[in-house]
Short mmCIF file of C-alpha atoms in Angstrom, two decimals:
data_model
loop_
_atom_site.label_atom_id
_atom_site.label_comp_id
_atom_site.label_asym_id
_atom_site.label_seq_id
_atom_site.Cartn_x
_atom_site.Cartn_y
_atom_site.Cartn_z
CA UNK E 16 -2.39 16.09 -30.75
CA UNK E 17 -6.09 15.48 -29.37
CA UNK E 18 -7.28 16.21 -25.92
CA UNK E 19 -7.58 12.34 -25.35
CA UNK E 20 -4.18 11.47 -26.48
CA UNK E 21 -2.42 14.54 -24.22
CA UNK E 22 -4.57 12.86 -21.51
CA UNK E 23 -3.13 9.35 -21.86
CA UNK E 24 0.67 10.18 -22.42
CA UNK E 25 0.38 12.58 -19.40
CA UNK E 26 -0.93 9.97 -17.00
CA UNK E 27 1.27 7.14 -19.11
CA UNK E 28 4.60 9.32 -18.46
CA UNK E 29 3.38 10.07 -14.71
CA UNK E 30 3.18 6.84 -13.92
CA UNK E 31 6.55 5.37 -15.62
CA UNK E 32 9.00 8.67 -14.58
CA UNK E 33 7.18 8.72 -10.64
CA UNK E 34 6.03 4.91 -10.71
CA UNK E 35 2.61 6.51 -8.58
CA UNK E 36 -0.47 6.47 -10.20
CA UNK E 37 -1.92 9.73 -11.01
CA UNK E 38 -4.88 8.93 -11.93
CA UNK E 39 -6.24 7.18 -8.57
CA UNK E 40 -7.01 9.30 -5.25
CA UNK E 41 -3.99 9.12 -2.57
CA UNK E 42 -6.77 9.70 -0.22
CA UNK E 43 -9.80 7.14 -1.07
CA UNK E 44 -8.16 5.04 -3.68
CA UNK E 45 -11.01 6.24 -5.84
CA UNK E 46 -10.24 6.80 -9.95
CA UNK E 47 -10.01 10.33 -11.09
CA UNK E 48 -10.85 12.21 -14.12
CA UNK E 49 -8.52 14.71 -15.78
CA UNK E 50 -10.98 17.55 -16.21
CA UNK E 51 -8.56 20.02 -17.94
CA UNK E 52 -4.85 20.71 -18.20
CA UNK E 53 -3.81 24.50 -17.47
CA UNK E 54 -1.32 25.90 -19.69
CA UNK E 55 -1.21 29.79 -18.77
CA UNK E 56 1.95 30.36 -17.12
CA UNK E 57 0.05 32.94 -15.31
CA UNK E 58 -2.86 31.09 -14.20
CA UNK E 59 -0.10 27.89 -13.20
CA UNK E 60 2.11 31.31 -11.28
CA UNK E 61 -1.31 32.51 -8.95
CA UNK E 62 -2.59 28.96 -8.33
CA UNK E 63 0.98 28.08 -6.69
CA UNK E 64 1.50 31.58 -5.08
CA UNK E 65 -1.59 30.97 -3.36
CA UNK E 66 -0.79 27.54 -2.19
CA UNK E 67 1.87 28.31 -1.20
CA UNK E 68 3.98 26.22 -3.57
CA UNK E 69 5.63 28.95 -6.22
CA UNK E 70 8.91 29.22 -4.34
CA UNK E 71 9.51 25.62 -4.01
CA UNK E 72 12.00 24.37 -6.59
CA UNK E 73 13.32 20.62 -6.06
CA UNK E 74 11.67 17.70 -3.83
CA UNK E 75 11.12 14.17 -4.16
CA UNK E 76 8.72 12.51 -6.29
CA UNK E 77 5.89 10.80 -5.16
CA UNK E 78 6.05 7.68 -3.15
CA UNK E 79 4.86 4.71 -4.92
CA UNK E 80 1.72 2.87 -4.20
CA UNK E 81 2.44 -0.25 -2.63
CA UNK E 82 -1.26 -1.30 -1.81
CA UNK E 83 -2.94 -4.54 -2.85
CA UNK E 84 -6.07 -2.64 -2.85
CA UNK E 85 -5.62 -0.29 -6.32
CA UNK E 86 -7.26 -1.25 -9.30
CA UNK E 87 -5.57 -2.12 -12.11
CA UNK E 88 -4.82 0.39 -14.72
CA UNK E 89 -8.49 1.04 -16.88
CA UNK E 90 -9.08 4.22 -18.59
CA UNK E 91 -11.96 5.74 -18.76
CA UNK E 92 -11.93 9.02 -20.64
CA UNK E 93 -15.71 9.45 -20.90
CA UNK E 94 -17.13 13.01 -20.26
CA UNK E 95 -18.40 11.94 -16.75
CA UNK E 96 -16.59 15.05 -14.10
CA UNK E 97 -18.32 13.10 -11.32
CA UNK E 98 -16.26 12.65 -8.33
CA UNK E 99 -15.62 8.56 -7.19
CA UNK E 100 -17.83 8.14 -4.05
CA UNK E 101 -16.32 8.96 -0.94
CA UNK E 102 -13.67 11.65 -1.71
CA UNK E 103 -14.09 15.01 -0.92
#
């Protein structure tokens, strides 16, 4: 399967299993960019041992986004790993 198409079924399946967006900021509202997908078990183990976050097993999923204010769904998978403006 190509990088593009693991992009789009990953944000597709996100958004239908935890009705959130994943691809828009929680924060700013701003659109996001996948940048890469880590698939090392041990890279995915440190990253959550050092958040914090390896222990935890079970929690709820995301609340949905119930703003007016979020785009509607556009993908842009273009090579741009710019930021959107005013999210840090």
């Amino acid at each position: 399967m190509s990088s593009k198409k693991e992009r789009q079924n990953w944000a597709r399946l996100i958004q239908k299993i935890y009705e959130v967006a994943p691809l828009i900021c929680p924060k700013c509202w701003g659109k996001m960019h996948i940048i890469s997908f880590i698939k090392e078990l041990d890279v995915i183990e440190k990253i959550l041992r050092h958040l914090g976050l390896w222990g935890i097993r079970n929690h709820d999923p995301p609340q949905p986004v119930t703003s007016d204010s979020i785009p509607d769904w556009v993908y842009d998978f273009s090579d741009s790993q710019i930021p959107a403006s005013g999210c840090h």
